[in-house]
CSV table of C-alpha atoms in Angstrom, one decimal:
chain,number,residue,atom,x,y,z
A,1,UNK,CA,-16.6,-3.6,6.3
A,2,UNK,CA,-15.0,-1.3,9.4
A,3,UNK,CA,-17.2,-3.8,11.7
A,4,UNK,CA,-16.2,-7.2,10.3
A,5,UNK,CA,-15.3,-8.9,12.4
A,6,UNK,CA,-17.3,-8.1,15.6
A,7,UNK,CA,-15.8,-5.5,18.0
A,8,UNK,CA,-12.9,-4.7,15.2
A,9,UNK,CA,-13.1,-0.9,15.9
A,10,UNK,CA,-12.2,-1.7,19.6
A,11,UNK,CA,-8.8,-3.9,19.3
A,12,UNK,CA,-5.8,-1.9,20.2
A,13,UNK,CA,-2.2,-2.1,19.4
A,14,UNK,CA,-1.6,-3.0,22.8
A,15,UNK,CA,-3.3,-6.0,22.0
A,16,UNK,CA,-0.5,-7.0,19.4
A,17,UNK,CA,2.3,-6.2,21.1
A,18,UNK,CA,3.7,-9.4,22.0
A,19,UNK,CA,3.4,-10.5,18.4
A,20,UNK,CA,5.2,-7.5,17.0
A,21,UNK,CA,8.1,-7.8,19.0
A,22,UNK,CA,10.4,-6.1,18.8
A,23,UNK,CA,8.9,-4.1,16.4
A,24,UNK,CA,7.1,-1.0,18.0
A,25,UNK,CA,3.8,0.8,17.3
A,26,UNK,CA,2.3,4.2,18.1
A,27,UNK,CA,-1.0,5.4,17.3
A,28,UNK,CA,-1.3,9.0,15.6
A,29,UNK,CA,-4.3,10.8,14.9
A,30,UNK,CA,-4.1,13.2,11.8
A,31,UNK,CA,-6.8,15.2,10.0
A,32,UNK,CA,-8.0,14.3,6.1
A,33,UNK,CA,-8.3,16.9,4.0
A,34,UNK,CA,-12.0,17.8,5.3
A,35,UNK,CA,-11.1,17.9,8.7
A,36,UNK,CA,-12.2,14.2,9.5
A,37,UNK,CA,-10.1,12.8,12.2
A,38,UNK,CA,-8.3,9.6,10.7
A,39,UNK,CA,-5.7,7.2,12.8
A,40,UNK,CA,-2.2,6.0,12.0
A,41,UNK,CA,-0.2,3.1,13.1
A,42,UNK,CA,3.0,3.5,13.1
A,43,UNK,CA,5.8,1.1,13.6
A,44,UNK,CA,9.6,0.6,12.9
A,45,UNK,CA,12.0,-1.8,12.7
A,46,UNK,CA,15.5,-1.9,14.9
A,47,UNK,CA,18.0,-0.7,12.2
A,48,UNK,CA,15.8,2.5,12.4
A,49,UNK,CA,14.9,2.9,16.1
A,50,UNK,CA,18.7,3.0,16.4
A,51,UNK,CA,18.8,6.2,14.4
A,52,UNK,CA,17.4,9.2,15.4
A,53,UNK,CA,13.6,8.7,16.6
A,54,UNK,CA,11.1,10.4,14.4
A,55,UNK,CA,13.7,11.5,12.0
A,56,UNK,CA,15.4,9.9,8.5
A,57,UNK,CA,18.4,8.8,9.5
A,58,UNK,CA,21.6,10.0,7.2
A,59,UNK,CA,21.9,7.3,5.5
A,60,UNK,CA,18.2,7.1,3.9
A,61,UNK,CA,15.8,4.1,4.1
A,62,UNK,CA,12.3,3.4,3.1
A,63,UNK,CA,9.1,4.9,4.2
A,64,UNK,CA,6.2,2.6,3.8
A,65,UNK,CA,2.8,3.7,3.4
A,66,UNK,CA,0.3,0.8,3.9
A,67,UNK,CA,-2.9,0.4,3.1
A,68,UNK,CA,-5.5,-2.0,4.2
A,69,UNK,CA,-7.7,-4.4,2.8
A,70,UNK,CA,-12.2,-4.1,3.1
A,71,UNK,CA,-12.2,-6.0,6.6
A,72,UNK,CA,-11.5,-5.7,10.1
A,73,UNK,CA,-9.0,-2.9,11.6
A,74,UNK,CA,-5.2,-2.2,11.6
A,75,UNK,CA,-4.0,-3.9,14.7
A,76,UNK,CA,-4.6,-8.1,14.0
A,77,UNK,CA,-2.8,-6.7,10.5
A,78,UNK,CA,0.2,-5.6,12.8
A,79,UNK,CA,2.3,-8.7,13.3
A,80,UNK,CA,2.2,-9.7,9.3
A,81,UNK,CA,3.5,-6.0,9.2
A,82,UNK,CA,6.1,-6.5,11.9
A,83,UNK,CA,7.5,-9.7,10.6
A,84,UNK,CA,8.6,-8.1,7.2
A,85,UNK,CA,9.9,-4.9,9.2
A,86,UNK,CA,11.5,-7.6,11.4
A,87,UNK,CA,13.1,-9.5,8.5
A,88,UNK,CA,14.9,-6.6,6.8
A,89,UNK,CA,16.6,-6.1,9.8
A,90,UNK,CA,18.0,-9.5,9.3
A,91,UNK,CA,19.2,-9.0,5.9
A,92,UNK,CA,23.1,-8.6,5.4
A,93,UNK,CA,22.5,-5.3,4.7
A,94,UNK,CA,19.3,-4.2,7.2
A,95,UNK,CA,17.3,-1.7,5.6
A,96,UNK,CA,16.2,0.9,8.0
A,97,UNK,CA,12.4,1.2,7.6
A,98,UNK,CA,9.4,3.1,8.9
A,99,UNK,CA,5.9,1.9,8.6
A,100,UNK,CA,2.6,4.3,8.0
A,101,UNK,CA,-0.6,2.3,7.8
A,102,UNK,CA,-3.3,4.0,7.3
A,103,UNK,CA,-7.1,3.7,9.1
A,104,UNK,CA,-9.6,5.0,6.5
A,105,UNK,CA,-12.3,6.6,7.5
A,106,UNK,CA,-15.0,4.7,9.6
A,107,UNK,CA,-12.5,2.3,10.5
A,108,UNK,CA,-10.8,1.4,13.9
A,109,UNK,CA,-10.6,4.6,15.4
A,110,UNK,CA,-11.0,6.8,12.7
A,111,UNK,CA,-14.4,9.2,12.9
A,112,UNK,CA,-16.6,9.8,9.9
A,113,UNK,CA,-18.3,7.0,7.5
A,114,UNK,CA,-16.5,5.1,4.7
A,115,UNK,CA,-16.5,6.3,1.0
A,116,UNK,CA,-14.1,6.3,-1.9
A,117,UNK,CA,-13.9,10.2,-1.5
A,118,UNK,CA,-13.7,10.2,2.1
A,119,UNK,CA,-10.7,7.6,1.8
A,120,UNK,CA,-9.5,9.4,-1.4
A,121,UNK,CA,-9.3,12.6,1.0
A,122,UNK,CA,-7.6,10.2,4.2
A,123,UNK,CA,-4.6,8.5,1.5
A,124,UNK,CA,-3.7,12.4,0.2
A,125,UNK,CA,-3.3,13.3,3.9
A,126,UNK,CA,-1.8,10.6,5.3
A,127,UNK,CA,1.0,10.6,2.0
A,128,UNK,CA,1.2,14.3,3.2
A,129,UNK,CA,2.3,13.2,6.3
A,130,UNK,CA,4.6,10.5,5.4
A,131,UNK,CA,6.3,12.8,3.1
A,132,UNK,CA,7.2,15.2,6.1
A,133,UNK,CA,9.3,12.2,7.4
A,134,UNK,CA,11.6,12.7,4.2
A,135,UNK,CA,12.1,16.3,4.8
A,136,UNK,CA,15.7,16.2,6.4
A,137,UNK,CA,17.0,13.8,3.9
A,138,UNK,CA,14.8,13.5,0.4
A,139,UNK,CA,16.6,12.5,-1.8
A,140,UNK,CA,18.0,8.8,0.2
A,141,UNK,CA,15.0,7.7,1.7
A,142,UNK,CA,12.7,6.2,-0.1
A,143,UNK,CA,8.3,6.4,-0.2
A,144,UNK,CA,6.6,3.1,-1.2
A,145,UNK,CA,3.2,2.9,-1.4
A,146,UNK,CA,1.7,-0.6,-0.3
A,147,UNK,CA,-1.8,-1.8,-1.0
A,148,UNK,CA,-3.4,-5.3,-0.1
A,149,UNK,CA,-6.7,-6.1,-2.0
A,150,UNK,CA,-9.0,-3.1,-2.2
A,151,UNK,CA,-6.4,-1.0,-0.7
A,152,UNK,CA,-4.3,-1.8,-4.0
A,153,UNK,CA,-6.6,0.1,-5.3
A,154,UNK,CA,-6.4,2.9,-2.9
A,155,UNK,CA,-2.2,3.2,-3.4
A,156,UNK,CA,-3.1,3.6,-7.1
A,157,UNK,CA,-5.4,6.2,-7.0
A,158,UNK,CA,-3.3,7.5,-4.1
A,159,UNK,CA,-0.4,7.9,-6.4
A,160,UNK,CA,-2.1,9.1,-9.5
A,161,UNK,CA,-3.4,11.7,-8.0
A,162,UNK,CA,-0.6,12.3,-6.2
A,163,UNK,CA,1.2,12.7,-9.9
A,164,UNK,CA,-1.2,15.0,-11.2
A,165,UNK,CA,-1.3,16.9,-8.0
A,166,UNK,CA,2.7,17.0,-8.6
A,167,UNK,CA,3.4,17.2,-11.8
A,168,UNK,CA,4.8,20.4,-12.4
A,169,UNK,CA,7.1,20.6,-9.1
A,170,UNK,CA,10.6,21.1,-9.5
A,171,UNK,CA,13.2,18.4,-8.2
A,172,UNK,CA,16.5,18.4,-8.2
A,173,UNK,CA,18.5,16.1,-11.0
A,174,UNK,CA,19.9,14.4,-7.8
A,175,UNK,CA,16.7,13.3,-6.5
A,176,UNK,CA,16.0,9.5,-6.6
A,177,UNK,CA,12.1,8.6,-7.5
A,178,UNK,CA,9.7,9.7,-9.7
A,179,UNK,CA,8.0,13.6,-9.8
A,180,UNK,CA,5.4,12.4,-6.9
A,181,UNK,CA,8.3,11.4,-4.5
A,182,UNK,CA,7.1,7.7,-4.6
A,183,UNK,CA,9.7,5.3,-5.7
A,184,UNK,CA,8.1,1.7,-5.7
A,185,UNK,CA,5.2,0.0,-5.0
A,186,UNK,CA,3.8,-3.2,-3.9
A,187,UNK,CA,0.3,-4.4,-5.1
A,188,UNK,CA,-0.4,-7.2,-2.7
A,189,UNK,CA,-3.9,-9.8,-4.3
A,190,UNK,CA,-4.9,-6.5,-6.2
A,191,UNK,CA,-7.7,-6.3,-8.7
A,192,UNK,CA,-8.3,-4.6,-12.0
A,193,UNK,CA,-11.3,-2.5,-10.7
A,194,UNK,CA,-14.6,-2.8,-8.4
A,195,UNK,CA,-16.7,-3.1,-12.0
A,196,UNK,CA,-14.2,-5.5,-13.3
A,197,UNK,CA,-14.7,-8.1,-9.8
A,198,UNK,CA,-18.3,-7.6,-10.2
A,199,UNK,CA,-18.9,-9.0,-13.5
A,200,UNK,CA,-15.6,-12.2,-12.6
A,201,UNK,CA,-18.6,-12.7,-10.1
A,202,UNK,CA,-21.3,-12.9,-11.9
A,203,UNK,CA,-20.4,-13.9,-15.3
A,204,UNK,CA,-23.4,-15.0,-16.6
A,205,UNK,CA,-24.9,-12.3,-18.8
A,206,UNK,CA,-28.6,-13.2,-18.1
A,207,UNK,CA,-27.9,-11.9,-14.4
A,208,UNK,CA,-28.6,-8.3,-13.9
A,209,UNK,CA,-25.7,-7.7,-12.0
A,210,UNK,CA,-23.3,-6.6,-14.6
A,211,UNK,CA,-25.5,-3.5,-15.4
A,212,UNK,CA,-25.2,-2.3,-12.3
A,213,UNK,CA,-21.8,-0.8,-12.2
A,214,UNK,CA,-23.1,2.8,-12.7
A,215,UNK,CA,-24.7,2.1,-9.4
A,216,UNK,CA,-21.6,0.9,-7.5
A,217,UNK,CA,-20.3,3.1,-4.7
A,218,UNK,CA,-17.3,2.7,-5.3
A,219,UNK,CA,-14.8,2.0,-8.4
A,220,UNK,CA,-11.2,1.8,-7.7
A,221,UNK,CA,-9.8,1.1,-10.7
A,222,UNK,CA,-6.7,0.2,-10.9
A,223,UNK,CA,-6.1,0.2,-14.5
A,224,UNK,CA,-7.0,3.8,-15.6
A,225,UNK,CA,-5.0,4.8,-12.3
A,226,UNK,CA,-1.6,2.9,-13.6
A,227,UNK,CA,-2.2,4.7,-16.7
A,228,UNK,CA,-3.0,8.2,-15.3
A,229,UNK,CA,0.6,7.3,-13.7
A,230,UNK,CA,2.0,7.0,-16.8
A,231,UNK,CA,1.3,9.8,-18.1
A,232,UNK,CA,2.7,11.8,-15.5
A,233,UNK,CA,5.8,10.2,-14.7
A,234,UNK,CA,9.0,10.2,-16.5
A,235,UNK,CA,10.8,7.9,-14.5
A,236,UNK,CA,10.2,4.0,-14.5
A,237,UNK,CA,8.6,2.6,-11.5
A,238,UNK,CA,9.3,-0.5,-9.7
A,239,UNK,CA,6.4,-2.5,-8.8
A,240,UNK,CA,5.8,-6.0,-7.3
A,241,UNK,CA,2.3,-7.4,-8.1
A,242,UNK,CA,2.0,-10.3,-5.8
A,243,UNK,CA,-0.9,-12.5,-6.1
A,244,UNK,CA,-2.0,-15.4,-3.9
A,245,UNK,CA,-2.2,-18.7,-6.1
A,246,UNK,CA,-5.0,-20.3,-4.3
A,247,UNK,CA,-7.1,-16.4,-4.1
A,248,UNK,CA,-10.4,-17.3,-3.3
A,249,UNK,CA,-11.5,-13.7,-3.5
A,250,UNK,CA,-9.6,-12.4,-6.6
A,251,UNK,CA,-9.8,-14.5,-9.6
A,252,UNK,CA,-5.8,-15.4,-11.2
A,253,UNK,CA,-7.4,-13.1,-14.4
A,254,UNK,CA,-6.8,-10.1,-12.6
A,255,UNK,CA,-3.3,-9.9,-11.8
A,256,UNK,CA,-2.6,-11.3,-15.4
A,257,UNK,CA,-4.4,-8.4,-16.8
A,258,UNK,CA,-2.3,-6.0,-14.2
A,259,UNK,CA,1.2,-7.6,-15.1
A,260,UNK,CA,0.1,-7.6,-18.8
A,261,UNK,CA,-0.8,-3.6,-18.5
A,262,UNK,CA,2.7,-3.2,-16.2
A,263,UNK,CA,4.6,-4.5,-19.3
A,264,UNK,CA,2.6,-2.3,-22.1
A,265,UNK,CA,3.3,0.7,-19.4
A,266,UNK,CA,7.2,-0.4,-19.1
A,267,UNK,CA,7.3,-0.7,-15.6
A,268,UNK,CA,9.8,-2.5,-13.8
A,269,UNK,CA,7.6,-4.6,-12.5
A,270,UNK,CA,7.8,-8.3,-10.6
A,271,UNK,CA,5.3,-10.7,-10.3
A,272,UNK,CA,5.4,-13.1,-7.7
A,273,UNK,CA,2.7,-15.7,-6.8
A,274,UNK,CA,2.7,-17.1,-3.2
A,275,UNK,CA,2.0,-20.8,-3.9
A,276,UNK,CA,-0.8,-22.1,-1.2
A,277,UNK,CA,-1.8,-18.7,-0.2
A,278,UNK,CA,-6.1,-17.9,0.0
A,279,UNK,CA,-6.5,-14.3,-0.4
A,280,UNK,CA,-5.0,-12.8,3.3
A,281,UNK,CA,-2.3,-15.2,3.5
A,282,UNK,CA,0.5,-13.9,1.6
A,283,UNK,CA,2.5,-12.1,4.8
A,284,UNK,CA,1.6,-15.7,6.3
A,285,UNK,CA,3.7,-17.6,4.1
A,286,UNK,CA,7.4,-17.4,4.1
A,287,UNK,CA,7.5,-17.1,-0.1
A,288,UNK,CA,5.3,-14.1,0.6
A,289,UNK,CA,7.1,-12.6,3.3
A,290,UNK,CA,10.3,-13.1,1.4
A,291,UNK,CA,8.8,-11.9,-1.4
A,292,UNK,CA,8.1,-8.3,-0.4
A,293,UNK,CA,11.3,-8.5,1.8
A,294,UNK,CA,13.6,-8.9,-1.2
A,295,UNK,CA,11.6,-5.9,-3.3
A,296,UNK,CA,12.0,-3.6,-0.6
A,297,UNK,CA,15.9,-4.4,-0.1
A,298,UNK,CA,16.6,-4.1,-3.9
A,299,UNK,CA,14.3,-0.4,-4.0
A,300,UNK,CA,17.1,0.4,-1.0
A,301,UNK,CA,20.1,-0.3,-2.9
A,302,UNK,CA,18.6,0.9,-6.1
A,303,UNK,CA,17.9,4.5,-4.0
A,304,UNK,CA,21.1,4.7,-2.4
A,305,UNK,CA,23.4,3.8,-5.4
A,306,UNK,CA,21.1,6.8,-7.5
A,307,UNK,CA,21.9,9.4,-4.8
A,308,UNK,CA,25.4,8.7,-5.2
A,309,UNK,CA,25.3,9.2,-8.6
């Protein structure tokens, strides 16, 4: 839903500023893998704007990739952003930290028209381009792939293609992360899959609606992508699943199925439920916040004591 709500497509970052302070944000427009024109936001926090701009600094940090949820555009999701980026800064040891959120296709600024393989197309290109910002220092700074609701769904897909894509380049034995060059994750109120939702919705087997998943337009399933990750990794990934306890959206089902499936898959995964929290609200509440705060400061120190090894 690029247009919900009204007039989405034309809020700016400008817009945000004041909230984001004193996190900054640039718009960047890259090009998908068909040519489409897609926009970035991209923002960073104070322990990296005192490094060298545009650049990993020397001693490593994290590059985030974030994808958004179905509605609305990037910029009102800036300042839930900004206050994480602002409160690993904070931490006793700040953890120097770029953002990359990513506008699919159809959205805020972005040209062309929404579709899973249009935005399949915009999450390779725009992991393409994050992963250039690791090409001065990769093996300390760390990719994490972020996904909130149906963009959950996007990382995963992201990052199993991504594996297969990957799977047969060389790394050093020094390199910290897995084949794919993504190190963590953090699946934010996801979902199993877009067939899965449809039939928590509409239970009732007398309703037609549950035959109609051959007819959806889009799938993201998160499920077969964990496994497809599986099987092309070697490493173990770390993975927060973070659901929101009163999700009026996703039913509690869902991420128990996920964490159950993280556990057959041995990943190192957390669960954390944000107590109060509807379905948007996680960045809103400070168990949230310092939820996703404290997994991306423990992937740091797990990253920097591996390259040291």
């Amino acid at each position: 839903m690029p247009s919900v709500p009204p007039f989405a497509r034309k809020e700016s970052i400008k817009d945000y500023k004041n909230a984001c302070k004193p996190v900054e944000w640039r718009q960047e427009i890259i090009r998908s893998l068909d040519g489409t024109k897609i926009a970035l936001a991209i923002g960073k926090n104070q322990t990296r704007m005192s490094q060298r701009a545009l650049t990993v600094p020397e001693d490593g940090g994290l590059v985030i990739v974030y994808f958004q949820g179905n509605g609305s555009s990037l910029p009102p999701r800036l300042p839930g952003l900004s206050s994480v980026l602002k409160h690993l800064d904070l931490l006793e040891q700040p953890v120097p930290c770029t953002l990359v959120a990513l506008s699919y296709r159809g959205y805020w600024t972005s040209s062309g028209r929404a579709s899973q393989t249009g935005i399949e197309k915009d999450a390779a290109a725009t992991l393409a381009w994050a992963q250039n910002l690791q090409a001065k220092d990769r093996f300390t700074t760390q990719l994490v792939l972020w996904g909130q609701s149906i963009g959950a769904g996007v990382a995963t897909t992201a990052f199993a293609n991504l594996s297969t894509e990957q799977k047969h380049i060389a790394r050093s034995s020094t390199a910290s992360g897995t084949e794919s060059g993504v190190n963590a994750m953090i699946l934010e109120t996801p979902f199993t899959s877009v067939s899965n939702m449809l039939i928590a919705f509409y239970p009732q087997r007398w309703l037609p609606y549950r035959y109609l998943t051959p007819f959806l337009w889009s799938s993201w399933d998160s499920v077969k992508a964990l496994r497809t990750i599986k099987q092309q990794q070697t490493h173990s990934l770390q993975l927060l699943l973070m659901i929101a306890s009163k999700d009026e959206v996703v039913p509690p089902e869902e991420g128990e199925q996920l964490m159950k499936l993280c556990d057959e898959l041995d990943f190192a995964v957390t669960y954390r439920a944000v107590p109060g929290a509807l379905h948007t609200e996680c960045l809103a509440k400070a168990q949230g916040r310092e939820g996703i705060v404290d997994f991306l400061s423990q992937v740091y120190q797990d990253g920097k004591r591996t390259s040291c090894l």
